[in-house]
């Protein structure tokens, strides 16, 4: 819990209300406005929540000015260098990196729950083959709330943990099936001889007619993508999951709401948009024109993969992805990729341009991830689905945190701007 360490005074001397200031472990302090409406008759107004801490959380910390990202206190760079995805998942969900024994137990739990129920598989046939994978995932994950009646008392820790594991374990299979179904290939089941990341790749790309051969470079690439996208504190999709969960809603339904939110182009859909943009640019000589468009106030175009609501410095995840993208392209014999050449030159030009410097617009995590995913064989429509697989760990960690702290229902207020009460009159 945060500690009150000061007061914030609001109003004139006659009506002044002294509000407590709460201190977190690091980061900005927060004025506790909970008594403001009762005592002062005032609401706070913060559309887009730019200055609002919607909750207390001990999971992830971002310092947007410094470009720092910590999971449970550990810098993302260190976790990306030393950890497997399931170690990071354990860290986010349980607060600590696992011992060897805990990791073995966690992996067993994942293996025990990664199969999809046969009736879940039959849902896929109800979707058009050309449906967007995120549309399919919203439906399938939401439908999981109709299963698992054995463990649906979510006030109990055991049922909470089981739901969290089920979601993390099944999400790669759900995402991969949305792809294989779309191309008419039989859905592949998890194979427990593979680790989490390789299993995802074999379900995506394995053919029924041949054994899947693990490529360690590609496994490490997807593992890094999963680690870097696993959590990002109170972003739109996580806040959606938390708000849905605050009503006591079923966790599978809450995650479905998170997936729907992530799908938006301003959130998880941006790497798909980056790739489209890079393809439209075509080659580095067309960059000045695109930079001109991005700066033009009369043109709605924005440089995709640039800028972030929180980071006003280089997104630390973008630097790691740029590096692994270079290594993976070299491994695949694609070091001369025109997309990568265009992206690197676009970054160089933008970062030396006054407009981007003054507005503190730097490449975000999405800028290079699309190039990497494309090189690995993921079609653009699967990019956000991969993000959803990774972010499932963050969503369930926040869901567990919220359940464990016994949070009441979220109910924001509004600044009403419609007509005042008026008398009914037929026109
Ligand atoms: N290209 C050009 N100008 C930009 C860009 C951009 N990518 N991003 C912001 N700006 C400008 C805005 O036009 C605005 O200019 P103004 O002050 O003259 O009006 C200023 O910078 C601030 O923009 P806001 O929209 O207020 O910034 P905000 O922090 O709300 O936006 C966002 C963040 C949505 C990510 C924005 O930078 C953007 O649209 N980027 C492109 C989309 C993208 O890459 N999204 C992925 C985000 S990362 C993620 O979700 C995983």
PDB file of N, CA and C in Angstrom, residues 128-182:
ATOM      1  N   UNK A 128     -15.826 -17.174 -40.830  1.00  0.00           N
ATOM      2  CA  UNK A 128     -15.382 -17.122 -42.226  1.00  0.00           C
ATOM      3  C   UNK A 128     -13.872 -17.344 -42.244  1.00  0.00           C
ATOM      4  N   UNK A 129     -13.374 -17.956 -43.310  1.00  0.00           N
ATOM      5  CA  UNK A 129     -11.931 -18.223 -43.388  1.00  0.00           C
ATOM      6  C   UNK A 129     -11.147 -16.915 -43.478  1.00  0.00           C
ATOM      7  N   UNK A 130     -11.781 -15.859 -43.988  1.00  0.00           N
ATOM      8  CA  UNK A 130     -11.035 -14.603 -44.141  1.00  0.00           C
ATOM      9  C   UNK A 130     -11.225 -13.670 -42.942  1.00  0.00           C
ATOM     10  N   UNK A 131     -11.780 -14.216 -41.840  1.00  0.00           N
ATOM     11  CA  UNK A 131     -11.966 -13.369 -40.647  1.00  0.00           C
ATOM     12  C   UNK A 131     -10.611 -12.936 -40.098  1.00  0.00           C
ATOM     13  N   UNK A 132     -10.567 -11.736 -39.532  1.00  0.00           N
ATOM     14  CA  UNK A 132      -9.316 -11.280 -38.920  1.00  0.00           C
ATOM     15  C   UNK A 132      -9.045 -12.160 -37.690  1.00  0.00           C
ATOM     16  N   UNK A 133      -7.786 -12.614 -37.500  1.00  0.00           N
ATOM     17  CA  UNK A 133      -7.487 -13.483 -36.347  1.00  0.00           C
ATOM     18  C   UNK A 133      -7.909 -12.864 -35.017  1.00  0.00           C
ATOM     19  N   UNK A 134      -7.858 -11.551 -34.905  1.00  0.00           N
ATOM     20  CA  UNK A 134      -8.252 -10.932 -33.632  1.00  0.00           C
ATOM     21  C   UNK A 134      -9.760 -11.054 -33.419  1.00  0.00           C
ATOM     22  N   UNK A 135     -10.523 -11.002 -34.508  1.00  0.00           N
ATOM     23  CA  UNK A 135     -11.975 -11.190 -34.385  1.00  0.00           C
ATOM     24  C   UNK A 135     -12.254 -12.603 -33.888  1.00  0.00           C
ATOM     25  N   UNK A 136     -11.513 -13.563 -34.429  1.00  0.00           N
ATOM     26  CA  UNK A 136     -11.687 -14.960 -34.006  1.00  0.00           C
ATOM     27  C   UNK A 136     -11.284 -15.110 -32.538  1.00  0.00           C
ATOM     28  N   UNK A 137     -10.176 -14.468 -32.157  1.00  0.00           N
ATOM     29  CA  UNK A 137      -9.689 -14.617 -30.773  1.00  0.00           C
ATOM     30  C   UNK A 137     -10.656 -13.998 -29.764  1.00  0.00           C
ATOM     31  N   UNK A 138     -11.231 -12.840 -30.122  1.00  0.00           N
ATOM     32  CA  UNK A 138     -12.222 -12.220 -29.230  1.00  0.00           C
ATOM     33  C   UNK A 138     -13.345 -13.219 -28.965  1.00  0.00           C
ATOM     34  N   UNK A 139     -13.814 -13.878 -30.051  1.00  0.00           N
ATOM     35  CA  UNK A 139     -14.921 -14.820 -29.920  1.00  0.00           C
ATOM     36  C   UNK A 139     -14.540 -16.070 -29.154  1.00  0.00           C
ATOM     37  N   UNK A 140     -13.402 -16.673 -29.521  1.00  0.00           N
ATOM     38  CA  UNK A 140     -13.030 -17.960 -28.914  1.00  0.00           C
ATOM     39  C   UNK A 140     -12.680 -17.779 -27.436  1.00  0.00           C
ATOM     40  N   UNK A 141     -11.914 -16.742 -27.119  1.00  0.00           N
ATOM     41  CA  UNK A 141     -11.528 -16.554 -25.709  1.00  0.00           C
ATOM     42  C   UNK A 141     -12.764 -16.223 -24.871  1.00  0.00           C
ATOM     43  N   UNK A 142     -13.660 -15.404 -25.410  1.00  0.00           N
ATOM     44  CA  UNK A 142     -14.905 -15.113 -24.691  1.00  0.00           C
ATOM     45  C   UNK A 142     -15.709 -16.387 -24.465  1.00  0.00           C
ATOM     46  N   UNK A 143     -15.709 -17.263 -25.487  1.00  0.00           N
ATOM     47  CA  UNK A 143     -16.476 -18.514 -25.378  1.00  0.00           C
ATOM     48  C   UNK A 143     -15.926 -19.440 -24.303  1.00  0.00           C
ATOM     49  N   UNK A 144     -14.645 -19.305 -23.975  1.00  0.00           N
ATOM     50  CA  UNK A 144     -14.070 -20.162 -22.923  1.00  0.00           C
ATOM     51  C   UNK A 144     -14.765 -19.942 -21.585  1.00  0.00           C
ATOM     52  N   UNK A 145     -15.464 -18.793 -21.447  1.00  0.00           N
ATOM     53  CA  UNK A 145     -16.162 -18.560 -20.179  1.00  0.00           C
ATOM     54  C   UNK A 145     -17.336 -19.521 -19.999  1.00  0.00           C
ATOM     55  N   UNK A 146     -17.698 -20.240 -21.074  1.00  0.00           N
ATOM     56  CA  UNK A 146     -18.773 -21.240 -20.958  1.00  0.00           C
ATOM     57  C   UNK A 146     -18.227 -22.602 -20.528  1.00  0.00           C
ATOM     58  N   UNK A 147     -16.879 -22.696 -20.374  1.00  0.00           N
ATOM     59  CA  UNK A 147     -16.271 -23.977 -19.994  1.00  0.00           C
ATOM     60  C   UNK A 147     -15.798 -23.906 -18.534  1.00  0.00           C
ATOM     61  N   UNK A 148     -15.166 -24.932 -18.055  1.00  0.00           N
ATOM     62  CA  UNK A 148     -14.468 -24.958 -16.754  1.00  0.00           C
ATOM     63  C   UNK A 148     -15.370 -24.678 -15.565  1.00  0.00           C
ATOM     64  N   UNK A 149     -16.523 -25.288 -15.592  1.00  0.00           N
ATOM     65  CA  UNK A 149     -17.423 -25.129 -14.449  1.00  0.00           C
ATOM     66  C   UNK A 149     -16.855 -25.750 -13.177  1.00  0.00           C
ATOM     67  N   UNK A 150     -15.770 -26.563 -13.346  1.00  0.00           N
ATOM     68  CA  UNK A 150     -15.145 -27.187 -12.175  1.00  0.00           C
ATOM     69  C   UNK A 150     -14.447 -26.151 -11.299  1.00  0.00           C
ATOM     70  N   UNK A 151     -14.081 -25.017 -11.857  1.00  0.00           N
ATOM     71  CA  UNK A 151     -13.236 -24.085 -11.095  1.00  0.00           C
ATOM     72  C   UNK A 151     -13.673 -22.652 -11.362  1.00  0.00           C
ATOM     73  N   UNK A 152     -14.906 -22.347 -11.005  1.00  0.00           N
ATOM     74  CA  UNK A 152     -15.429 -21.018 -11.322  1.00  0.00           C
ATOM     75  C   UNK A 152     -15.773 -20.194 -10.094  1.00  0.00           C
ATOM     76  N   UNK A 153     -15.207 -20.563  -8.936  1.00  0.00           N
ATOM     77  CA  UNK A 153     -15.412 -19.721  -7.769  1.00  0.00           C
ATOM     78  C   UNK A 153     -14.197 -18.802  -7.662  1.00  0.00           C
ATOM     79  N   UNK A 154     -14.290 -17.667  -8.355  1.00  0.00           N
ATOM     80  CA  UNK A 154     -13.107 -16.819  -8.498  1.00  0.00           C
ATOM     81  C   UNK A 154     -12.789 -16.000  -7.255  1.00  0.00           C
ATOM     82  N   UNK A 155     -13.532 -16.267  -6.165  1.00  0.00           N
ATOM     83  CA  UNK A 155     -13.114 -15.680  -4.897  1.00  0.00           C
ATOM     84  C   UNK A 155     -12.027 -16.569  -4.270  1.00  0.00           C
ATOM     85  N   UNK A 156     -11.851 -17.774  -4.804  1.00  0.00           N
ATOM     86  CA  UNK A 156     -10.871 -18.714  -4.245  1.00  0.00           C
ATOM     87  C   UNK A 156      -9.557 -18.612  -5.004  1.00  0.00           C
ATOM     88  N   UNK A 157      -8.466 -18.604  -4.245  1.00  0.00           N
ATOM     89  CA  UNK A 157      -7.148 -18.495  -4.862  1.00  0.00           C
ATOM     90  C   UNK A 157      -6.913 -19.639  -5.865  1.00  0.00           C
ATOM     91  N   UNK A 158      -7.300 -20.854  -5.507  1.00  0.00           N
ATOM     92  CA  UNK A 158      -7.026 -22.004  -6.379  1.00  0.00           C
ATOM     93  C   UNK A 158      -7.717 -21.827  -7.736  1.00  0.00           C
ATOM     94  N   UNK A 159      -8.956 -21.332  -7.734  1.00  0.00           N
ATOM     95  CA  UNK A 159      -9.682 -21.151  -9.002  1.00  0.00           C
ATOM     96  C   UNK A 159      -9.109 -19.986  -9.796  1.00  0.00           C
ATOM     97  N   UNK A 160      -8.653 -18.948  -9.091  1.00  0.00           N
ATOM     98  CA  UNK A 160      -7.998 -17.819  -9.780  1.00  0.00           C
ATOM     99  C   UNK A 160      -6.739 -18.307 -10.505  1.00  0.00           C
ATOM    100  N   UNK A 161      -5.916 -19.079  -9.768  1.00  0.00           N
ATOM    101  CA  UNK A 161      -4.646 -19.551 -10.343  1.00  0.00           C
ATOM    102  C   UNK A 161      -4.914 -20.464 -11.540  1.00  0.00           C
ATOM    103  N   UNK A 162      -5.932 -21.279 -11.440  1.00  0.00           N
ATOM    104  CA  UNK A 162      -6.233 -22.231 -12.519  1.00  0.00           C
ATOM    105  C   UNK A 162      -6.673 -21.484 -13.785  1.00  0.00           C
ATOM    106  N   UNK A 163      -7.525 -20.462 -13.599  1.00  0.00           N
ATOM    107  CA  UNK A 163      -7.978 -19.678 -14.753  1.00  0.00           C
ATOM    108  C   UNK A 163      -6.790 -18.962 -15.397  1.00  0.00           C
ATOM    109  N   UNK A 164      -5.909 -18.410 -14.556  1.00  0.00           N
ATOM    110  CA  UNK A 164      -4.747 -17.670 -15.081  1.00  0.00           C
ATOM    111  C   UNK A 164      -3.853 -18.606 -15.895  1.00  0.00           C
ATOM    112  N   UNK A 165      -3.586 -19.792 -15.346  1.00  0.00           N
ATOM    113  CA  UNK A 165      -2.733 -20.760 -16.057  1.00  0.00           C
ATOM    114  C   UNK A 165      -3.416 -21.203 -17.352  1.00  0.00           C
ATOM    115  N   UNK A 166      -4.717 -21.453 -17.269  1.00  0.00           N
ATOM    116  CA  UNK A 166      -5.428 -21.908 -18.484  1.00  0.00           C
ATOM    117  C   UNK A 166      -5.292 -20.866 -19.597  1.00  0.00           C
ATOM    118  N   UNK A 167      -5.448 -19.602 -19.242  1.00  0.00           N
ATOM    119  CA  UNK A 167      -5.371 -18.554 -20.262  1.00  0.00           C
ATOM    120  C   UNK A 167      -3.973 -18.486 -20.876  1.00  0.00           C
ATOM    121  N   UNK A 168      -2.944 -18.487 -20.026  1.00  0.00           N
ATOM    122  CA  UNK A 168      -1.571 -18.392 -20.543  1.00  0.00           C
ATOM    123  C   UNK A 168      -1.245 -19.644 -21.367  1.00  0.00           C
ATOM    124  N   UNK A 169      -1.677 -20.798 -20.883  1.00  0.00           N
ATOM    125  CA  UNK A 169      -1.351 -22.057 -21.556  1.00  0.00           C
ATOM    126  C   UNK A 169      -2.042 -22.193 -22.912  1.00  0.00           C
ATOM    127  N   UNK A 170      -3.295 -21.742 -22.996  1.00  0.00           N
ATOM    128  CA  UNK A 170      -4.084 -21.999 -24.207  1.00  0.00           C
ATOM    129  C   UNK A 170      -3.930 -20.916 -25.275  1.00  0.00           C
ATOM    130  N   UNK A 171      -3.481 -19.717 -24.889  1.00  0.00           N
ATOM    131  CA  UNK A 171      -3.526 -18.620 -25.850  1.00  0.00           C
ATOM    132  C   UNK A 171      -2.688 -18.868 -27.119  1.00  0.00           C
ATOM    133  N   UNK A 172      -1.483 -19.487 -27.020  1.00  0.00           N
ATOM    134  CA  UNK A 172      -0.759 -19.754 -28.283  1.00  0.00           C
ATOM    135  C   UNK A 172      -1.562 -20.667 -29.215  1.00  0.00           C
ATOM    136  N   UNK A 173      -2.221 -21.671 -28.650  1.00  0.00           N
ATOM    137  CA  UNK A 173      -3.012 -22.589 -29.489  1.00  0.00           C
ATOM    138  C   UNK A 173      -4.194 -21.851 -30.124  1.00  0.00           C
ATOM    139  N   UNK A 174      -4.818 -20.955 -29.346  1.00  0.00           N
ATOM    140  CA  UNK A 174      -5.979 -20.201 -29.861  1.00  0.00           C
ATOM    141  C   UNK A 174      -5.546 -19.289 -31.010  1.00  0.00           C
ATOM    142  N   UNK A 175      -4.410 -18.607 -30.805  1.00  0.00           N
ATOM    143  CA  UNK A 175      -3.919 -17.692 -31.852  1.00  0.00           C
ATOM    144  C   UNK A 175      -3.498 -18.479 -33.087  1.00  0.00           C
ATOM    145  N   UNK A 176      -2.720 -19.550 -32.871  1.00  0.00           N
ATOM    146  CA  UNK A 176      -2.224 -20.321 -34.016  1.00  0.00           C
ATOM    147  C   UNK A 176      -3.385 -20.926 -34.810  1.00  0.00           C
ATOM    148  N   UNK A 177      -4.409 -21.406 -34.098  1.00  0.00           N
ATOM    149  CA  UNK A 177      -5.552 -22.019 -34.795  1.00  0.00           C
ATOM    150  C   UNK A 177      -6.298 -20.977 -35.636  1.00  0.00           C
ATOM    151  N   UNK A 178      -6.304 -19.719 -35.174  1.00  0.00           N
ATOM    152  CA  UNK A 178      -6.997 -18.689 -35.963  1.00  0.00           C
ATOM    153  C   UNK A 178      -6.262 -18.465 -37.283  1.00  0.00           C
ATOM    154  N   UNK A 179      -4.950 -18.757 -37.292  1.00  0.00           N
ATOM    155  CA  UNK A 179      -4.179 -18.629 -38.535  1.00  0.00           C
ATOM    156  C   UNK A 179      -4.332 -19.874 -39.411  1.00  0.00           C
ATOM    157  N   UNK A 180      -4.108 -21.064 -38.811  1.00  0.00           N
ATOM    158  CA  UNK A 180      -4.154 -22.280 -39.643  1.00  0.00           C
ATOM    159  C   UNK A 180      -5.552 -22.475 -40.235  1.00  0.00           C
ATOM    160  N   UNK A 181      -6.570 -22.108 -39.446  1.00  0.00           N
ATOM    161  CA  UNK A 181      -7.933 -22.215 -39.981  1.00  0.00           C
ATOM    162  C   UNK A 181      -8.094 -21.300 -41.204  1.00  0.00           C
ATOM    163  N   UNK A 182      -7.503 -20.104 -41.126  1.00  0.00           N
ATOM    164  CA  UNK A 182      -7.693 -19.121 -42.205  1.00  0.00           C
ATOM    165  C   UNK A 182      -7.057 -19.594 -43.515  1.00  0.00           C
TER     166      UNK A 182
END
